[in-house]
CSV table of C-alpha atoms in Angstrom, one decimal:
chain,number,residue,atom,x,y,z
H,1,UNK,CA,109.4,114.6,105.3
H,2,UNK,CA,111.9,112.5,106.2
H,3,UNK,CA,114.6,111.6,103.4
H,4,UNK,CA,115.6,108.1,105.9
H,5,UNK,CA,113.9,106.2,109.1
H,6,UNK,CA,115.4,103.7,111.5
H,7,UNK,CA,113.5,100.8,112.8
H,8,UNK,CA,114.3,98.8,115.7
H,9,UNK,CA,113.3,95.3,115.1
H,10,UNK,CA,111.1,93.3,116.9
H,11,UNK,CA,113.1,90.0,116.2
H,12,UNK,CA,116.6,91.2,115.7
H,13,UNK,CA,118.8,88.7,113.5
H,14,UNK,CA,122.5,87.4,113.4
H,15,UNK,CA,124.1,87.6,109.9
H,16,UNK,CA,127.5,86.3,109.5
H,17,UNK,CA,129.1,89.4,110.4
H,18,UNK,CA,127.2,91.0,113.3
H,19,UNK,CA,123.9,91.3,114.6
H,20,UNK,CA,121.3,93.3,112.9
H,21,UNK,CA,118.8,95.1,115.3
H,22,UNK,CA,117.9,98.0,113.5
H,23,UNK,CA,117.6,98.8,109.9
H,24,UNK,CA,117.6,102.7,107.7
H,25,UNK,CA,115.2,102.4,105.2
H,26,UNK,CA,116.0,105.4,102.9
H,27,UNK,CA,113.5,107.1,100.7
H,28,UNK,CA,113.8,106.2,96.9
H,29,UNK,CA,114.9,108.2,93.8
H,30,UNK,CA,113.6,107.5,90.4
H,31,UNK,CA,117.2,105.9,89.9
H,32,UNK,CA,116.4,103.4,92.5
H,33,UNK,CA,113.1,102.4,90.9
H,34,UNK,CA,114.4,102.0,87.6
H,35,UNK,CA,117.0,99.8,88.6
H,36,UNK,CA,114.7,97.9,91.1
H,37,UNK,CA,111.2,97.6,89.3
H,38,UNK,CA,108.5,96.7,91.1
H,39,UNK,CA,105.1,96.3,90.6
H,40,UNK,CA,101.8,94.0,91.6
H,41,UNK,CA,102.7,91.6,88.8
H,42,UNK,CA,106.7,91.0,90.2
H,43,UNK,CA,107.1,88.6,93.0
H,44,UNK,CA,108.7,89.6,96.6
H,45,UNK,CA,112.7,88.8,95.5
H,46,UNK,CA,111.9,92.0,93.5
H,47,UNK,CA,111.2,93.8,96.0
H,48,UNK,CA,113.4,92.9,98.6
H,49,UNK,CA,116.1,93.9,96.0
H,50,UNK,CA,114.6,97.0,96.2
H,51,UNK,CA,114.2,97.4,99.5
H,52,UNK,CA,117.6,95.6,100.5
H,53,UNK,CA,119.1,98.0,97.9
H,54,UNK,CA,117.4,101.2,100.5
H,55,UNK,CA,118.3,99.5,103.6
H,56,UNK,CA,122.2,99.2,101.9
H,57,UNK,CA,121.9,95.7,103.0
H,58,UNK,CA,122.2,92.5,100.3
H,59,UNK,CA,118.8,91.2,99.6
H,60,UNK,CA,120.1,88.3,101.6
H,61,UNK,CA,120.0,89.7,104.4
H,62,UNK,CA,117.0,90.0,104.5
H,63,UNK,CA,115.8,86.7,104.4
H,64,UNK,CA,116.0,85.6,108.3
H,65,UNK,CA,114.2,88.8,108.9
H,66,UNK,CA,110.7,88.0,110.6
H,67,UNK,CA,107.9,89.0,108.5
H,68,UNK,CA,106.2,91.5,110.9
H,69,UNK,CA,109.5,93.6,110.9
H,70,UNK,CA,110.0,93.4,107.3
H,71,UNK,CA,106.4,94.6,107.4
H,72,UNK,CA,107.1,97.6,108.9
H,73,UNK,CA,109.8,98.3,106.0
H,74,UNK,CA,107.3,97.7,103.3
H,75,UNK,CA,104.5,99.9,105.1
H,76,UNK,CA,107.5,102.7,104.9
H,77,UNK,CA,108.2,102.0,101.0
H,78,UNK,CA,104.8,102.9,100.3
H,79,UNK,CA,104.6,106.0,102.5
H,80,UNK,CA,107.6,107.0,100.6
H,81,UNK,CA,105.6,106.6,97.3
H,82,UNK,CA,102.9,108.4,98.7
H,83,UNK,CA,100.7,105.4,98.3
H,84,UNK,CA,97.9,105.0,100.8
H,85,UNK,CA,98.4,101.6,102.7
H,86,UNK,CA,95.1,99.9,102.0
H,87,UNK,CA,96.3,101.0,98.2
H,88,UNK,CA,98.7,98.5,98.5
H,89,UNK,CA,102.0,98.7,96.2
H,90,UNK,CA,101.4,99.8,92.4
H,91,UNK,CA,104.7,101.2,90.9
């Protein structure tokens, strides 16, 4: 399995320091999801925090991302959980 995958995204973004076409999602370690809980009952700044935290990005910069691209990076969270997509996300 892979330990990190690159996207390319569909709607790439300017930040205030460059342009952001692609993004590494890495996979998590039990550090990562103590740090970053998530669960059904926390909201989405949770877990973009934890997914901004896997990207190495700031959870800001995440926010002009479209939603179908930062689809794709929460459909790769939970393949990296080992959690079947129509599962959906349960830490």
């Amino acid at each position: 399995k892979e330990k990190s995958v690159t996207i390319q995204l569909e709607f790439p973004v300017e930040l205030a320091d460059r342009k952001l076409d692609a993004v590494s999602i890495r996979r998590p370690i039990m550090g990562d999801l103590e740090d970053f809980p998530v669960s059904v009952s926390t909201g989405l700044k949770e877990e973009m925090a934890l997914v901004a935290h896997l990207c190495n990005l700031h959870p800001d910069d995440l926010r002009p991302l479209d939603s179908e691209d930062y689809g794709k990076l929460q459909k790769l969270l939970l393949q990296f959980r080992g959690i079947p997509l129509s599962q959906g996300y349960k830490a």
